[in-house]
Structure formats: structure tokens, C-alpha cells
């Protein structure tokens, strides 16, 4: 038994290190797609990747209902790896800094275990592209890749949780993401004669402060909401007031009401500030992934199964976004955090995650796939 566990660990470690060394950017995961497709074919999976999907792999095993989806993302980030690992990225400027190599390895490991069993129903593995750019889940959905699923589960590794610890909660686990750009159009003039212009810089400065009142004065204090202005630009020298100035940033919320309120107040405040300072505001609001919303009934089932094997904790929801939300809006779903015991956090160039988390992650998919096949029969 002990030897078997070590063998599985070594097997999984080898897969992850290979994937870690060969990261690819969002929607360009061609070699990764080929690697996964070959592995799944060897295991006896039917490859059913829709023609409309350029990268990513979807495959099934078993027959009939129910159809349970297991999802992993496959893309990496435009980050120069600084871990110094012997299996560090061989692809300059690209790194699996979000641990999607860990997710793929876990799902491949589970696919292997499930292939060795007689299943009642169907398991569909969904290796989706382009999570980091928040378009992959929608690409898969649009191509028909999740049609007919009765449920779908997935996870994100969590560097601040120990290996073998599972974080689960019903409802909002990861935030809805919105993105904004605001340009103030004024009238440029000599810095010494502001009365001859309409200054977009003063309007911008006042607005950056004012939008913080959305969190402190408009939202329910029990609701987590983030408004971050991350980039501001205006002007080019010391003695000219520019004609335009702009800023961009993001809003993170955990429910529809808070999300709608944040957008409404943002637009009102920006337009109000523009009016107050005599400039014109041009607002571009882009809607990103919705909140990752765990189905209460399915979460109960997955939590009960998970508690039989792992230490299950109620995690703090993350204000990061996750495009698994596109699935969770359409299909009853559960998204978990699985401990990967890292030295730093997601998207850091020095992030090293612990391979010891792989076996529990494989088991999490495996046990819950089987449990859902029987519960949803
Ligand atoms: Zn990420
Ligand atoms: Zn990620």
C-alpha cells in the first residue's frame, strides 16, 4: 500500500514537472492540448472536443446518464519564472504561476483512476483553455463543450492551505470581476492660466478618492466589495494642463445586487465629478466573469464526500475572479480550493507549490465524480 502511494506520487510529480516546464499562454495551448489528448486517448477516453475549440480538450468515459463534468484550466501567465527550480519553465517569459499545471495533473490522475473502473453514467473531463484571460469557459460553452452535463466540479489550488486540506462553501467563493476605464475630456491650457481651460487632472484626482465611497458609504458593510483604481495617466510636462486624463481599474463583488449597485454608483459619481469640474466623462465599463456560485445542494454532497477523506475547511472567499463562473451560471456546480502549500501566492514569479498536494487533489476529483454519479442517477 505504501509503495503504491509513493508510485502514484512519483507518477503525478513527473507529469506536473513536465507540464510546468512547458507552459503556454491563453488560447495558445497547442502543445499542452496535444499532450493531454494523447494521454486521454491512451487511457481509453473518447475525445469529443468540439470543432469550434482551437485549444483545450474535452473527453468522455462511460455511457448514459448522469453526465458529470470535471474541469481543469490549462493556460499559463506572461511572467518570467524566478523559482530557480530544476523543472522551471523552458519557455522564456511564460510561467505556470497560477498552478494550472497542478490542476491538469490532478485531473489526468483522476481520469486514469476512473478509466480503470466500471462507471454507471458518464464522466466528462473538460480541460479548458484561456482561464487567465477569462474567455476560455465561454469558448467551451459557446462551442457546446458543456452541453448535457448534469453537474460540473472544479478546483483552484490554494497556496496558503496545507496539502490535503479542502476549502468548500455554498454560495459565492470567488468574486465577480468588472473592469473600468474613465477618460476626462477637458480643455488644455497654460499651467499658469487655469481659468482659460477645464482641468481633467483635478477632476481625475477628486474622482479616484470619491469612488472609494462606493465601498464605505453605499454597500452593505457585511458585503465584501473592492474598488481599485490601478492606473492613471494625464499630461506630459510641468507647465501645461492637458486636454485629457484617464484612469482604469477594477471592481470585485460577491453578489448580483452588490455588483449592480457598484456599477450604478460608479457611473453616477464619475459623471457627478465631471459636472462639478466642468469636464466631460467617457466611461467604458467591461463586464468580466460573474461570481463563482456554488450550488447549495451539490456543495452539501461534495462536502460530505470530501469530509470522509480530507480535512475540510470553510475558506475565506477570494476577491480574485475565476471564469469557472460561466459554468456555474449554467450548470449546478461546485468549485473548491485545494491546498497546494506554496511559498508565495498566485501570479508570483517565485511561486513554488508542493507536489504533496497532488494525490489528495486526484482523490478529490475521483471520489466526488463517483459520488455524484450515484447521487444524480
Ligand atoms: Zn491566475
Ligand atoms: Zn488560476
mmCIF file of C-alpha atoms and ligand atoms in Angstrom:
data_model
loop_
_atom_site.group_PDB
_atom_site.id
_atom_site.type_symbol
_atom_site.label_atom_id
_atom_site.label_comp_id
_atom_site.label_asym_id
_atom_site.label_seq_id
_atom_site.Cartn_x
_atom_site.Cartn_y
_atom_site.Cartn_z
ATOM 1 C CA UNK A 1 0.000 0.000 0.000
ATOM 2 C CA UNK A 2 2.791 2.376 0.961
ATOM 3 C CA UNK A 3 4.739 1.547 -2.205
ATOM 4 C CA UNK A 4 1.628 2.161 -4.298
ATOM 5 C CA UNK A 5 1.136 5.627 -2.790
ATOM 6 C CA UNK A 6 4.772 6.551 -3.451
ATOM 7 C CA UNK A 7 4.432 5.328 -7.043
ATOM 8 C CA UNK A 8 1.310 7.403 -7.607
ATOM 9 C CA UNK A 9 3.036 10.429 -6.081
ATOM 10 C CA UNK A 10 6.082 9.986 -8.297
ATOM 11 C CA UNK A 11 3.931 9.452 -11.359
ATOM 12 C CA UNK A 12 1.959 12.626 -10.680
ATOM 13 C CA UNK A 13 5.069 14.635 -9.827
ATOM 14 C CA UNK A 14 6.619 13.672 -13.160
ATOM 15 C CA UNK A 15 3.533 14.803 -15.071
ATOM 16 C CA UNK A 16 3.342 18.108 -13.226
ATOM 17 C CA UNK A 17 7.015 18.891 -13.636
ATOM 18 C CA UNK A 18 6.755 18.208 -17.366
ATOM 19 C CA UNK A 19 3.730 20.490 -17.701
ATOM 20 C CA UNK A 20 5.384 23.114 -15.503
ATOM 21 C CA UNK A 21 8.402 23.166 -17.815
ATOM 22 C CA UNK A 22 6.233 23.648 -20.893
ATOM 23 C CA UNK A 23 3.760 26.446 -20.111
ATOM 24 C CA UNK A 24 1.750 28.150 -22.841
ATOM 25 C CA UNK A 25 -0.226 31.396 -22.870
ATOM 26 C CA UNK A 26 -4.013 31.638 -23.010
ATOM 27 C CA UNK A 27 -5.587 30.366 -26.236
ATOM 28 C CA UNK A 28 -2.158 29.249 -27.458
ATOM 29 C CA UNK A 29 -2.015 25.984 -25.525
ATOM 30 C CA UNK A 30 -1.328 23.843 -28.615
ATOM 31 C CA UNK A 31 1.410 21.554 -27.228
ATOM 32 C CA UNK A 32 -0.469 21.187 -23.936
ATOM 33 C CA UNK A 33 -3.621 20.242 -25.845
ATOM 34 C CA UNK A 34 -1.708 17.633 -27.851
ATOM 35 C CA UNK A 35 -0.123 16.189 -24.697
ATOM 36 C CA UNK A 36 -3.452 15.918 -22.869
ATOM 37 C CA UNK A 37 -5.277 14.498 -25.889
ATOM 38 C CA UNK A 38 -2.682 11.751 -26.325
ATOM 39 C CA UNK A 39 -2.767 10.838 -22.632
ATOM 40 C CA UNK A 40 -6.574 10.659 -22.607
ATOM 41 C CA UNK A 41 -6.668 8.599 -25.781
ATOM 42 C CA UNK A 42 -4.184 6.129 -24.234
ATOM 43 C CA UNK A 43 -6.488 5.820 -21.234
ATOM 44 C CA UNK A 44 -9.414 4.903 -23.486
ATOM 45 C CA UNK A 45 -11.290 8.209 -23.398
ATOM 46 C CA UNK A 46 -13.457 9.311 -26.317
ATOM 47 C CA UNK A 47 -12.141 12.687 -27.455
ATOM 48 C CA UNK A 48 -15.191 14.908 -28.055
ATOM 49 C CA UNK A 49 -13.513 18.320 -28.287
ATOM 50 C CA UNK A 50 -15.905 20.454 -30.375
ATOM 51 C CA UNK A 51 -14.549 21.641 -33.718
ATOM 52 C CA UNK A 52 -15.073 25.243 -32.612
ATOM 53 C CA UNK A 53 -12.460 24.895 -29.884
ATOM 54 C CA UNK A 54 -8.933 25.805 -31.032
ATOM 55 C CA UNK A 55 -7.212 24.614 -27.848
ATOM 56 C CA UNK A 56 -8.342 22.600 -24.838
ATOM 57 C CA UNK A 57 -9.571 19.015 -24.700
ATOM 58 C CA UNK A 58 -12.922 17.516 -23.823
ATOM 59 C CA UNK A 59 -13.238 13.761 -23.442
ATOM 60 C CA UNK A 60 -15.631 11.202 -22.020
ATOM 61 C CA UNK A 61 -15.633 7.762 -20.480
ATOM 62 C CA UNK A 62 -18.603 5.589 -19.529
ATOM 63 C CA UNK A 63 -22.092 5.768 -21.001
ATOM 64 C CA UNK A 64 -25.526 7.194 -20.287
ATOM 65 C CA UNK A 65 -26.820 9.440 -17.549
ATOM 66 C CA UNK A 66 -25.864 11.162 -15.404
ATOM 67 C CA UNK A 67 -23.031 13.067 -17.077
ATOM 68 C CA UNK A 68 -20.621 14.558 -14.562
ATOM 69 C CA UNK A 69 -18.097 17.180 -15.667
ATOM 70 C CA UNK A 70 -14.652 17.554 -14.108
ATOM 71 C CA UNK A 71 -12.893 20.749 -15.097
ATOM 72 C CA UNK A 72 -9.276 21.921 -15.175
ATOM 73 C CA UNK A 73 -7.809 25.011 -16.792
ATOM 74 C CA UNK A 74 -4.599 24.657 -18.822
ATOM 75 C CA UNK A 75 -3.067 28.078 -19.516
ATOM 76 C CA UNK A 76 -0.075 29.898 -18.040
ATOM 77 C CA UNK A 77 0.851 33.551 -17.483
ATOM 78 C CA UNK A 78 3.206 36.052 -19.161
ATOM 79 C CA UNK A 79 5.583 36.007 -16.183
ATOM 80 C CA UNK A 80 9.327 35.297 -16.172
ATOM 81 C CA UNK A 81 9.790 32.455 -13.697
ATOM 82 C CA UNK A 82 12.096 33.212 -10.774
ATOM 83 C CA UNK A 83 11.910 29.991 -8.751
ATOM 84 C CA UNK A 84 15.305 28.556 -9.666
ATOM 85 C CA UNK A 85 13.726 25.091 -9.835
ATOM 86 C CA UNK A 86 15.355 22.398 -11.948
ATOM 87 C CA UNK A 87 11.971 21.988 -13.659
ATOM 88 C CA UNK A 88 11.431 25.735 -14.146
ATOM 89 C CA UNK A 89 9.770 26.989 -17.320
ATOM 90 C CA UNK A 90 11.697 26.303 -20.514
ATOM 91 C CA UNK A 91 9.550 28.917 -22.237
ATOM 92 C CA UNK A 92 11.034 32.388 -21.644
ATOM 93 C CA UNK A 93 8.565 34.869 -20.179
ATOM 94 C CA UNK A 94 5.839 32.291 -19.640
ATOM 95 C CA UNK A 95 5.146 30.541 -16.329
ATOM 96 C CA UNK A 96 2.574 28.311 -14.701
ATOM 97 C CA UNK A 97 2.385 30.846 -11.888
ATOM 98 C CA UNK A 98 -1.250 30.075 -11.079
ATOM 99 C CA UNK A 99 -0.736 26.327 -10.707
ATOM 100 C CA UNK A 100 -2.843 25.260 -13.671
ATOM 101 C CA UNK A 101 -0.151 22.582 -14.154
ATOM 102 C CA UNK A 102 -1.277 21.243 -10.761
ATOM 103 C CA UNK A 103 -4.929 21.269 -11.887
ATOM 104 C CA UNK A 104 -4.174 19.431 -15.143
ATOM 105 C CA UNK A 105 -2.089 16.809 -13.346
ATOM 106 C CA UNK A 106 -4.843 16.214 -10.793
ATOM 107 C CA UNK A 107 -7.474 15.808 -13.484
ATOM 108 C CA UNK A 108 -5.280 13.494 -15.556
ATOM 109 C CA UNK A 109 -4.612 11.430 -12.431
ATOM 110 C CA UNK A 110 -8.329 11.189 -11.708
ATOM 111 C CA UNK A 111 -9.060 10.366 -15.347
ATOM 112 C CA UNK A 112 -6.646 7.469 -15.072
ATOM 113 C CA UNK A 113 -8.303 6.094 -11.914
ATOM 114 C CA UNK A 114 -11.802 6.484 -13.382
ATOM 115 C CA UNK A 115 -10.755 4.715 -16.591
ATOM 116 C CA UNK A 116 -9.917 1.634 -14.539
ATOM 117 C CA UNK A 117 -13.490 1.362 -13.215
ATOM 118 C CA UNK A 118 -16.881 0.268 -14.436
ATOM 119 C CA UNK A 119 -18.868 3.507 -14.263
ATOM 120 C CA UNK A 120 -22.638 3.853 -14.108
ATOM 121 C CA UNK A 121 -23.045 7.008 -16.136
ATOM 122 C CA UNK A 122 -20.548 9.225 -17.899
ATOM 123 C CA UNK A 123 -17.601 11.270 -16.737
ATOM 124 C CA UNK A 124 -16.598 14.170 -18.988
ATOM 125 C CA UNK A 125 -13.226 15.778 -18.432
ATOM 126 C CA UNK A 126 -13.101 19.421 -19.511
ATOM 127 C CA UNK A 127 -9.582 20.815 -19.956
ATOM 128 C CA UNK A 128 -10.434 24.422 -20.801
ATOM 129 C CA UNK A 129 -8.150 26.997 -22.394
ATOM 130 C CA UNK A 130 -7.668 30.652 -21.517
ATOM 131 C CA UNK A 131 -8.801 30.941 -17.913
ATOM 132 C CA UNK A 132 -6.368 33.779 -17.231
ATOM 133 C CA UNK A 133 -7.917 35.948 -19.932
ATOM 134 C CA UNK A 134 -11.383 34.971 -18.692
ATOM 135 C CA UNK A 135 -12.593 33.822 -22.098
ATOM 136 C CA UNK A 136 -11.934 30.061 -22.068
ATOM 137 C CA UNK A 137 -15.016 28.872 -20.173
ATOM 138 C CA UNK A 138 -17.174 30.911 -22.504
ATOM 139 C CA UNK A 139 -15.347 29.499 -25.545
ATOM 140 C CA UNK A 140 -16.046 25.983 -24.263
ATOM 141 C CA UNK A 141 -19.677 26.836 -23.511
ATOM 142 C CA UNK A 142 -20.249 28.513 -26.893
ATOM 143 C CA UNK A 143 -18.719 25.521 -28.687
ATOM 144 C CA UNK A 144 -21.183 23.207 -26.908
ATOM 145 C CA UNK A 145 -18.494 21.584 -24.736
ATOM 146 C CA UNK A 146 -20.617 21.523 -21.579
ATOM 147 C CA UNK A 147 -23.962 20.669 -23.227
ATOM 148 C CA UNK A 148 -25.755 17.815 -21.494
ATOM 149 C CA UNK A 149 -23.793 17.983 -18.235
ATOM 150 C CA UNK A 150 -25.839 17.284 -15.092
ATOM 151 C CA UNK A 151 -23.181 18.780 -12.829
ATOM 152 C CA UNK A 152 -19.637 20.099 -13.038
ATOM 153 C CA UNK A 153 -16.947 20.387 -10.388
ATOM 154 C CA UNK A 154 -13.543 22.010 -10.390
ATOM 155 C CA UNK A 155 -10.996 23.491 -8.047
ATOM 156 C CA UNK A 156 -8.222 26.015 -7.707
ATOM 157 C CA UNK A 157 -5.080 25.168 -5.815
ATOM 158 C CA UNK A 158 -4.620 27.387 -2.754
ATOM 159 C CA UNK A 159 -1.011 28.029 -1.730
ATOM 160 C CA UNK A 160 -1.985 29.156 1.783
ATOM 161 C CA UNK A 161 -3.781 25.880 2.562
ATOM 162 C CA UNK A 162 -1.789 22.798 3.568
ATOM 163 C CA UNK A 163 -1.648 19.851 1.161
ATOM 164 C CA UNK A 164 -4.673 17.636 1.741
ATOM 165 C CA UNK A 165 -6.912 20.434 3.016
ATOM 166 C CA UNK A 166 -10.056 21.201 1.032
ATOM 167 C CA UNK A 167 -11.855 24.549 1.213
ATOM 168 C CA UNK A 168 -15.572 24.374 0.451
ATOM 169 C CA UNK A 169 -18.562 26.631 0.929
ATOM 170 C CA UNK A 170 -22.007 27.083 -0.584
ATOM 171 C CA UNK A 171 -22.607 30.341 -2.476
ATOM 172 C CA UNK A 172 -20.015 32.888 -3.591
ATOM 173 C CA UNK A 173 -16.454 31.569 -3.447
ATOM 174 C CA UNK A 174 -14.711 33.843 -5.950
ATOM 175 C CA UNK A 175 -15.611 37.371 -6.955
ATOM 176 C CA UNK A 176 -17.414 38.827 -9.933
ATOM 177 C CA UNK A 177 -14.943 40.916 -11.911
ATOM 178 C CA UNK A 178 -15.692 44.228 -13.612
ATOM 179 C CA UNK A 179 -13.207 46.484 -15.325
ATOM 180 C CA UNK A 180 -13.483 50.198 -15.994
ATOM 181 C CA UNK A 181 -11.719 52.922 -17.948
ATOM 182 C CA UNK A 182 -12.622 56.575 -17.493
ATOM 183 C CA UNK A 183 -11.357 59.419 -19.667
ATOM 184 C CA UNK A 184 -11.970 63.018 -18.678
ATOM 185 C CA UNK A 185 -12.025 65.397 -21.613
ATOM 186 C CA UNK A 186 -11.283 68.992 -20.656
ATOM 187 C CA UNK A 187 -9.654 71.967 -22.297
ATOM 188 C CA UNK A 188 -5.874 72.196 -22.264
ATOM 189 C CA UNK A 189 -4.172 75.411 -21.298
ATOM 190 C CA UNK A 190 -1.060 77.039 -19.832
ATOM 191 C CA UNK A 191 -0.493 75.813 -16.276
ATOM 192 C CA UNK A 192 -0.286 79.446 -15.128
ATOM 193 C CA UNK A 193 -3.705 80.305 -16.596
ATOM 194 C CA UNK A 194 -6.070 77.532 -15.498
ATOM 195 C CA UNK A 195 -9.058 79.847 -15.863
ATOM 196 C CA UNK A 196 -8.672 79.540 -19.636
ATOM 197 C CA UNK A 197 -9.100 75.734 -19.632
ATOM 198 C CA UNK A 198 -11.021 72.920 -17.994
ATOM 199 C CA UNK A 199 -8.616 70.767 -15.993
ATOM 200 C CA UNK A 200 -9.085 66.982 -16.279
ATOM 201 C CA UNK A 201 -6.270 66.291 -13.766
ATOM 202 C CA UNK A 202 -8.084 67.864 -10.802
ATOM 203 C CA UNK A 203 -11.283 66.091 -11.856
ATOM 204 C CA UNK A 204 -9.426 62.785 -12.013
ATOM 205 C CA UNK A 205 -7.756 63.218 -8.635
ATOM 206 C CA UNK A 206 -11.084 64.026 -6.968
ATOM 207 C CA UNK A 207 -12.780 61.069 -8.656
ATOM 208 C CA UNK A 208 -10.187 58.488 -7.607
ATOM 209 C CA UNK A 209 -10.935 59.373 -3.993
ATOM 210 C CA UNK A 210 -14.690 59.715 -4.480
ATOM 211 C CA UNK A 211 -15.246 56.234 -5.939
ATOM 212 C CA UNK A 212 -13.945 54.722 -2.694
ATOM 213 C CA UNK A 213 -17.193 55.883 -1.085
ATOM 214 C CA UNK A 214 -18.988 53.151 -3.064
ATOM 215 C CA UNK A 215 -17.477 50.654 -0.617
ATOM 216 C CA UNK A 216 -17.614 52.786 2.518
ATOM 217 C CA UNK A 217 -20.997 54.548 2.050
ATOM 218 C CA UNK A 218 -23.155 52.629 -0.434
ATOM 219 C CA UNK A 219 -22.545 48.924 0.100
ATOM 220 C CA UNK A 220 -23.737 46.780 2.980
ATOM 221 C CA UNK A 221 -20.806 46.662 5.445
ATOM 222 C CA UNK A 222 -21.313 42.871 5.664
ATOM 223 C CA UNK A 223 -20.681 42.566 1.912
ATOM 224 C CA UNK A 224 -17.134 42.304 0.618
ATOM 225 C CA UNK A 225 -16.652 44.824 -2.207
ATOM 226 C CA UNK A 226 -13.407 46.078 -3.720
ATOM 227 C CA UNK A 227 -12.939 49.183 -5.885
ATOM 228 C CA UNK A 228 -9.352 49.565 -7.080
ATOM 229 C CA UNK A 229 -8.011 52.285 -9.356
ATOM 230 C CA UNK A 230 -4.809 50.779 -10.688
ATOM 231 C CA UNK A 231 -3.524 53.027 -13.457
ATOM 232 C CA UNK A 232 -3.774 56.779 -14.020
ATOM 233 C CA UNK A 233 -2.346 58.931 -16.773
ATOM 234 C CA UNK A 234 -2.602 62.554 -17.783
ATOM 235 C CA UNK A 235 -0.363 65.286 -19.059
ATOM 236 C CA UNK A 236 3.198 65.233 -20.325
ATOM 237 C CA UNK A 237 5.050 68.115 -18.723
ATOM 238 C CA UNK A 238 5.080 70.530 -15.769
ATOM 239 C CA UNK A 239 3.721 73.735 -17.231
ATOM 240 C CA UNK A 240 0.812 72.589 -19.412
ATOM 241 C CA UNK A 241 -2.610 71.480 -18.209
ATOM 242 C CA UNK A 242 -3.576 68.633 -20.528
ATOM 243 C CA UNK A 243 -6.741 68.247 -22.505
ATOM 244 C CA UNK A 244 -7.411 64.715 -21.250
ATOM 245 C CA UNK A 245 -6.577 62.455 -18.327
ATOM 246 C CA UNK A 246 -7.677 58.884 -17.776
ATOM 247 C CA UNK A 247 -7.663 56.068 -15.248
ATOM 248 C CA UNK A 248 -8.598 52.400 -15.131
ATOM 249 C CA UNK A 249 -9.206 49.757 -12.529
ATOM 250 C CA UNK A 250 -11.469 47.000 -11.303
ATOM 251 C CA UNK A 251 -14.474 46.276 -9.109
ATOM 252 C CA UNK A 252 -14.922 42.952 -7.273
ATOM 253 C CA UNK A 253 -18.221 41.846 -5.764
ATOM 254 C CA UNK A 254 -19.807 38.639 -4.466
ATOM 255 C CA UNK A 255 -23.458 39.009 -5.419
ATOM 256 C CA UNK A 256 -25.609 40.442 -8.180
ATOM 257 C CA UNK A 257 -27.128 43.183 -6.058
ATOM 258 C CA UNK A 258 -23.747 44.473 -4.886
ATOM 259 C CA UNK A 259 -22.422 44.233 -8.425
ATOM 260 C CA UNK A 260 -25.264 46.250 -9.955
ATOM 261 C CA UNK A 261 -25.087 48.832 -7.172
ATOM 262 C CA UNK A 262 -21.334 49.285 -7.596
ATOM 263 C CA UNK A 263 -21.699 49.928 -11.323
ATOM 264 C CA UNK A 264 -24.633 52.334 -10.863
ATOM 265 C CA UNK A 265 -22.879 54.389 -8.173
ATOM 266 C CA UNK A 266 -19.591 54.395 -10.093
ATOM 267 C CA UNK A 267 -21.241 55.929 -13.154
ATOM 268 C CA UNK A 268 -23.182 58.449 -11.042
ATOM 269 C CA UNK A 269 -20.070 59.532 -9.121
ATOM 270 C CA UNK A 270 -17.867 59.854 -12.214
ATOM 271 C CA UNK A 271 -20.486 61.862 -14.095
ATOM 272 C CA UNK A 272 -21.126 63.968 -10.999
ATOM 273 C CA UNK A 273 -17.425 64.743 -10.619
ATOM 274 C CA UNK A 274 -17.152 65.595 -14.294
ATOM 275 C CA UNK A 275 -20.032 68.040 -13.955
ATOM 276 C CA UNK A 276 -18.537 69.536 -10.793
ATOM 277 C CA UNK A 277 -15.195 70.194 -12.508
ATOM 278 C CA UNK A 278 -16.602 71.201 -15.882
ATOM 279 C CA UNK A 279 -15.167 68.361 -17.934
ATOM 280 C CA UNK A 280 -16.738 65.515 -19.930
ATOM 281 C CA UNK A 281 -16.508 61.934 -18.713
ATOM 282 C CA UNK A 282 -16.247 58.966 -21.068
ATOM 283 C CA UNK A 283 -16.832 55.723 -19.180
ATOM 284 C CA UNK A 284 -16.045 52.299 -20.560
ATOM 285 C CA UNK A 285 -17.378 49.502 -18.339
ATOM 286 C CA UNK A 286 -16.407 45.925 -19.144
ATOM 287 C CA UNK A 287 -18.114 43.007 -17.515
ATOM 288 C CA UNK A 288 -15.841 40.092 -16.583
ATOM 289 C CA UNK A 289 -16.647 36.727 -15.010
ATOM 290 C CA UNK A 290 -19.588 36.514 -12.671
ATOM 291 C CA UNK A 291 -19.280 35.265 -9.108
ATOM 292 C CA UNK A 292 -18.340 31.584 -8.739
ATOM 293 C CA UNK A 293 -21.546 30.485 -7.066
ATOM 294 C CA UNK A 294 -21.557 27.033 -5.517
ATOM 295 C CA UNK A 295 -24.868 25.181 -5.752
ATOM 296 C CA UNK A 296 -26.049 24.570 -2.146
ATOM 297 C CA UNK A 297 -27.387 21.041 -2.734
ATOM 298 C CA UNK A 298 -24.330 19.833 -4.650
ATOM 299 C CA UNK A 299 -21.956 21.529 -2.204
ATOM 300 C CA UNK A 300 -23.577 19.546 0.610
ATOM 301 C CA UNK A 301 -22.956 16.280 -1.264
ATOM 302 C CA UNK A 302 -19.378 17.156 -2.208
ATOM 303 C CA UNK A 303 -18.614 18.371 1.328
ATOM 304 C CA UNK A 304 -19.977 15.140 2.844
ATOM 305 C CA UNK A 305 -17.854 13.035 0.490
ATOM 306 C CA UNK A 306 -14.784 15.236 0.976
ATOM 307 C CA UNK A 307 -15.009 15.046 4.776
ATOM 308 C CA UNK A 308 -14.634 11.260 4.553
ATOM 309 C CA UNK A 309 -11.146 11.667 3.089
ATOM 310 C CA UNK A 310 -9.786 15.121 3.862
ATOM 311 C CA UNK A 311 -9.627 17.988 6.280
ATOM 312 C CA UNK A 312 -12.428 20.268 5.027
ATOM 313 C CA UNK A 313 -12.422 23.934 5.994
ATOM 314 C CA UNK A 314 -14.696 26.882 5.199
ATOM 315 C CA UNK A 315 -12.360 29.152 3.225
ATOM 316 C CA UNK A 316 -12.391 32.911 3.063
ATOM 317 C CA UNK A 317 -13.870 33.778 -0.346
ATOM 318 C CA UNK A 318 -11.283 35.163 -2.743
ATOM 319 C CA UNK A 319 -11.680 38.568 -4.398
ATOM 320 C CA UNK A 320 -9.866 37.146 -7.409
ATOM 321 C CA UNK A 321 -12.041 36.176 -10.354
ATOM 322 C CA UNK A 322 -12.352 32.748 -11.950
ATOM 323 C CA UNK A 323 -14.090 32.053 -15.234
ATOM 324 C CA UNK A 324 -15.479 28.745 -13.929
ATOM 325 C CA UNK A 325 -18.306 31.192 -13.134
ATOM 326 C CA UNK A 326 -19.546 30.804 -16.723
ATOM 327 C CA UNK A 327 -20.156 27.132 -15.990
ATOM 328 C CA UNK A 328 -21.658 27.777 -12.583
ATOM 329 C CA UNK A 329 -24.236 30.110 -14.161
ATOM 330 C CA UNK A 330 -25.455 27.322 -16.440
ATOM 331 C CA UNK A 331 -24.890 24.034 -14.649
ATOM 332 C CA UNK A 332 -25.201 23.008 -10.997
ATOM 333 C CA UNK A 333 -21.598 23.191 -9.884
ATOM 334 C CA UNK A 334 -19.110 23.128 -7.056
ATOM 335 C CA UNK A 335 -15.755 24.874 -7.070
ATOM 336 C CA UNK A 336 -13.304 24.089 -4.276
ATOM 337 C CA UNK A 337 -9.964 25.300 -3.021
ATOM 338 C CA UNK A 338 -7.393 22.532 -2.602
ATOM 339 C CA UNK A 339 -4.266 23.042 -0.538
ATOM 340 C CA UNK A 340 -1.046 23.342 -2.532
ATOM 341 C CA UNK A 341 1.147 24.594 0.321
ATOM 342 C CA UNK A 342 3.006 27.292 -1.598
ATOM 343 C CA UNK A 343 5.799 29.648 -0.565
ATOM 344 C CA UNK A 344 4.026 32.669 -2.038
ATOM 345 C CA UNK A 345 0.777 33.310 -3.880
ATOM 346 C CA UNK A 346 -0.964 33.093 -7.272
ATOM 347 C CA UNK A 347 0.711 35.018 -10.097
ATOM 348 C CA UNK A 348 4.017 35.471 -8.243
ATOM 349 C CA UNK A 349 7.220 34.739 -10.178
ATOM 350 C CA UNK A 350 8.667 32.869 -7.185
ATOM 351 C CA UNK A 351 5.650 30.639 -6.501
ATOM 352 C CA UNK A 352 6.595 27.038 -5.752
ATOM 353 C CA UNK A 353 3.755 24.691 -4.911
ATOM 354 C CA UNK A 354 4.014 21.377 -3.128
ATOM 355 C CA UNK A 355 3.628 18.165 -5.136
ATOM 356 C CA UNK A 356 2.339 16.514 -1.957
ATOM 357 C CA UNK A 357 -0.985 18.203 -2.717
ATOM 358 C CA UNK A 358 -1.435 16.222 -5.935
ATOM 359 C CA UNK A 359 -2.613 12.891 -4.527
ATOM 360 C CA UNK A 360 -5.414 14.497 -2.457
ATOM 361 C CA UNK A 361 -6.422 16.598 -5.484
ATOM 362 C CA UNK A 362 -6.655 13.471 -7.669
ATOM 363 C CA UNK A 363 -8.700 11.768 -4.984
ATOM 364 C CA UNK A 364 -10.989 14.769 -4.624
ATOM 365 C CA UNK A 365 -11.985 14.572 -8.290
ATOM 366 C CA UNK A 366 -12.153 10.784 -8.215
ATOM 367 C CA UNK A 367 -14.275 10.298 -5.084
ATOM 368 C CA UNK A 368 -16.622 13.151 -5.924
ATOM 369 C CA UNK A 369 -17.094 12.026 -9.537
ATOM 370 C CA UNK A 370 -18.176 8.621 -8.280
ATOM 371 C CA UNK A 371 -20.349 10.099 -5.540
ATOM 372 C CA UNK A 372 -22.134 12.422 -7.978
ATOM 373 C CA UNK A 373 -22.638 9.604 -10.497
ATOM 374 C CA UNK A 374 -24.548 7.701 -7.827
ATOM 375 C CA UNK A 375 -26.307 10.708 -6.198
ATOM 376 C CA UNK A 376 -27.588 12.112 -9.513
ATOM 377 C CA UNK A 377 -28.513 8.731 -11.018
HETATM 378 ZN ZN1 LIG B 1 -4.490 33.008 -12.384
HETATM 379 ZN ZN1 LIG B 2 -5.677 30.148 -11.833
#
